[in-house]
Every structure is written in structure tokens, then in C-alpha cells.
C-alpha positions in Angstrom: 16.7 46.3 10.9 13.1 45.5 11.6 11.5 42.2 10.4 9.4 44.0 7.7 12.6 45.8 6.5 14.5 42.5 6.4 11.7 40.8 4.5 11.6 43.6 2.0 15.3 43.2 1.5 14.9 39.5 0.9 12.1 40.1 -1.6 14.2 42.6 -3.5 17.1 40.1 -3.6 14.7 37.4 -4.9 13.4 39.7 -7.6 16.8 40.8 -8.7 18.5 37.4 -8.3 15.7 35.1 -9.5 14.2 37.4 -12.1 17.1 36.9 -14.5 17.6 34.1 -16.9 15.2 31.8 -18.8 12.9 29.3 -17.1 14.4 25.9 -17.3 18.0 27.1 -17.5 20.3 27.3 -14.5 20.5 30.7 -13.0 23.7 32.6 -13.3 24.2 32.5 -9.5 23.1 29.0 -8.4 22.3 30.0 -4.8 19.1 31.9 -4.3 18.5 34.0 -1.2 17.2 31.8 1.6 15.3 33.4 4.4 17.0 32.0 7.5 15.0 30.7 10.4 15.8 33.7 12.6 14.2 36.1 10.0 10.9 34.3 10.2 11.3 34.1 14.0 11.5 30.3 14.3 12.1 28.9 17.8 15.3 26.9 18.3 14.8 23.5 16.7 14.5 20.4 18.9 15.5 18.1 16.1 18.8 16.2 16.3 18.8 13.5 13.5 21.1 14.5 10.7 20.9 13.5 7.0 23.8 11.7 5.3 25.2 14.2 2.8 25.1 14.5 -0.1 21.4 13.6 -0.3 20.2 11.6 -3.3 16.5 12.3 -3.1 14.2 15.3 -3.1 10.5 15.2 -2.5 8.3 18.1 -3.6 5.0 18.7 -1.8 2.5 21.4 -1.1 1.1 22.5 2.2 -2.4 22.3 0.8 -3.3 25.4 2.8 -3.3 29.1 2.1 -0.9 30.5 -0.4 1.1 33.7 0.2 2.4 36.2 -2.3 4.2 38.7 -0.2 7.0 38.4 2.3 4.7 39.5 5.2 2.1 36.9 4.3 4.6 34.2 3.7 6.2 34.9 7.1 2.9 34.4 8.7 2.2 31.3 6.7 5.5 29.6 7.5 4.9 30.4 11.2 1.4 28.8 10.9 2.9 25.7 9.3 5.6 25.5 12.1 2.9 26.0 14.8 0.8 23.2 13.3 3.7 20.8 13.0 5.1 21.4 16.5 2.0 22.0 18.5 -0.7 19.8 16.9 1.6 17.0 15.5 4.2 17.4 18.3 7.1 17.2 15.9 10.5 18.6 16.9 10.2 21.4 14.2 8.5 22.3 11.0 8.5 19.1 9.0 10.0 20.4 5.7 13.6 21.2 5.0 12.6 24.2 2.9 9.3 26.0 2.1 8.7 28.0 -1.1 6.5 31.1 -1.1 4.7 32.7 -4.0 6.7 35.8 -3.1 9.6 34.0 -4.8 11.5 33.4 -1.6 12.8 30.2 0.0 12.2 29.8 3.7 14.6 27.7 5.7 12.8 24.9 7.6 15.1 22.2 8.9 17.7 23.1 6.3 20.1 20.9 4.4 21.6 18.9 7.2 18.6 17.8 9.4 16.2 14.9 8.7 12.7 16.2 8.0 9.2 14.8 8.8 7.6 15.3 5.4 7.3 11.9 3.6 7.2 9.0 6.1 9.7 6.8 7.8 11.1 5.4 4.6 11.8 8.6 2.8 12.5 11.2 5.6 16.0 9.8 6.4 17.1 9.8 2.7 15.5 12.9 1.2 15.2 16.7 1.3 11.6 17.8 1.6 10.6 21.0 -0.3 7.1 22.2 0.2 5.3 25.0 -1.8 3.1 27.0 0.5 -0.4 26.8 -1.0 -2.8 24.4 -2.7 -1.8 23.5 -6.2 -4.6 21.1 -7.2 -6.3 23.7 -9.5 -3.7 26.4 -9.9 0.1 26.6 -10.6 2.6 28.4 -8.5 3.9 31.6 -10.1 7.1 31.4 -12.2 9.1 33.2 -9.5 8.2 30.4 -7.0 9.2 27.7 -9.5 12.5 29.5 -10.2 13.2 29.8 -6.4 12.8 26.0 -6.1 15.0 25.3 -9.1 17.6 27.7 -7.8 17.5 26.0 -4.4 18.2 22.7 -6.0 21.1 24.1 -8.0 22.4 25.6 -4.8 22.2 22.3 -3.0 24.3 20.7 -5.7 26.8 23.6 -5.7 27.2 23.3 -1.9 27.6 19.6 -1.9 24.4 19.0 0.0 22.6 17.3 -2.9 24.2 14.6 -5.0 24.6 16.0 -8.6 22.6 13.1 -9.8 19.8 13.5 -7.2 16.4 12.2 -8.0 13.3 14.4 -7.7 9.8 13.0 -6.9 6.4 14.3 -6.1 5.0 13.6 -2.7 2.4 11.4 -4.4 5.1 9.3 -5.9 6.2 8.0 -2.5 3.0 8.2 -0.4 -0.7 7.9 -0.9 -1.6 11.6 -1.2 -2.8 14.3 -3.6 0.3 16.4 -2.8 1.9 18.3 -4.5 -1.4 19.0 -6.2 -2.2 18.2 -9.8 -0.9 21.5 -11.4 2.4 21.5 -9.5 2.9 17.8 -10.1 2.5 18.3 -13.9 5.2 21.0 -13.7 7.8 19.1 -11.7 7.5 16.1 -14.0 9.2 18.3 -16.7 12.2 19.1 -14.5 15.5 17.4 -15.4 15.9 15.2 -12.3 12.4 14.0 -12.0 11.8 10.2 -11.8 8.6 8.3 -11.2 
């Protein structure tokens, strides 16, 4: 199947799987579709450091760049973030464990098991980094993106990758930054596992 066809399939799964339920409640199926690295044409990762599972901390950020609201645009955006992290910053891979698109899909970065480069030397080894693709200083992510992130968190707990009593923080809670943006920060402060 061609990449556009695969992405369309992922989008349909996201709409069907994540469009059910009430915001704030756990979805019926706790694991949302995750677009694997091969589907967004990620090169083989050069990262080798593993996280100690289950992880107790989650840090939510935003990329502060362009948002994307279709699978085709999000594929390009996640590739752009990867390129910046690996070519300009010379990191071993995209810095985030997962990226969330406004298309309602979760894009696999380093995944559950590999240490990220998202929040500095103190937090990277003990946290999962989830970044929303876009700038959320003045606007909020759409509900489908928020549901995708919440479903991802539930999936992490269900798979034993996240401690059931994990603590969620905004990027600005652990580093001097405006990330995850004012609007997204207001939203995640209402989520059940948020701590300041």
C-alpha cells in the first residue's frame, strides 16, 4: 500500500477509534492507533539509551512550529522535526518519544523504551516526552489531538510502559520555556495526572 493510502487508513482508524466516547473519560479501547516510524519514513534510529520501565513521568511540550491537520501534512511536519533534531542539533533521532498531530494521530518518535532528548539532562532519563505539533500559545489543539494524547497515555499504562500513578507536567514546569504554549498548558492542568 502506498504511503498516502496507509496514512488515510491511519486517519480513518483515528476517527473511528478516537471519535467515540466523552472527552475526559477513558476511551473504550485504551490503545489509539500509533503511526509507526516506518510509515512516516523515519531513518533507523542511532539512539541506544533505554528508559527504565514503567516510566513515572510524562512531559508535554509543543514544537512551536507549524501545525498540521491532515495525515499528509503531519507526515511532512514530523519529518521536518526529525530533520531539525538530527541534522541541526546532531541528536541521534527525533527528540520526542511521541508527537501528536492535529489530524488526531500519534506519531512514533523514539517510542516507549528509548530515552528522549526533550527536556534536559535531569528529565530525559526519567520521562516520556510527548510533543504536540504546532504552536499553542494563542490557540488550543483540536479535541481529536487531545483525545489522541489521552489515549496514548492510557495505552502506556495498559502496556506497562507508564506507571499507573505517573505524573504529568508541562515542559515549562521543568525547564525555563514557554512550551507547551499557554492554551495547551491550561488544558493539561485539568488532566488527572497533572502535577505542578
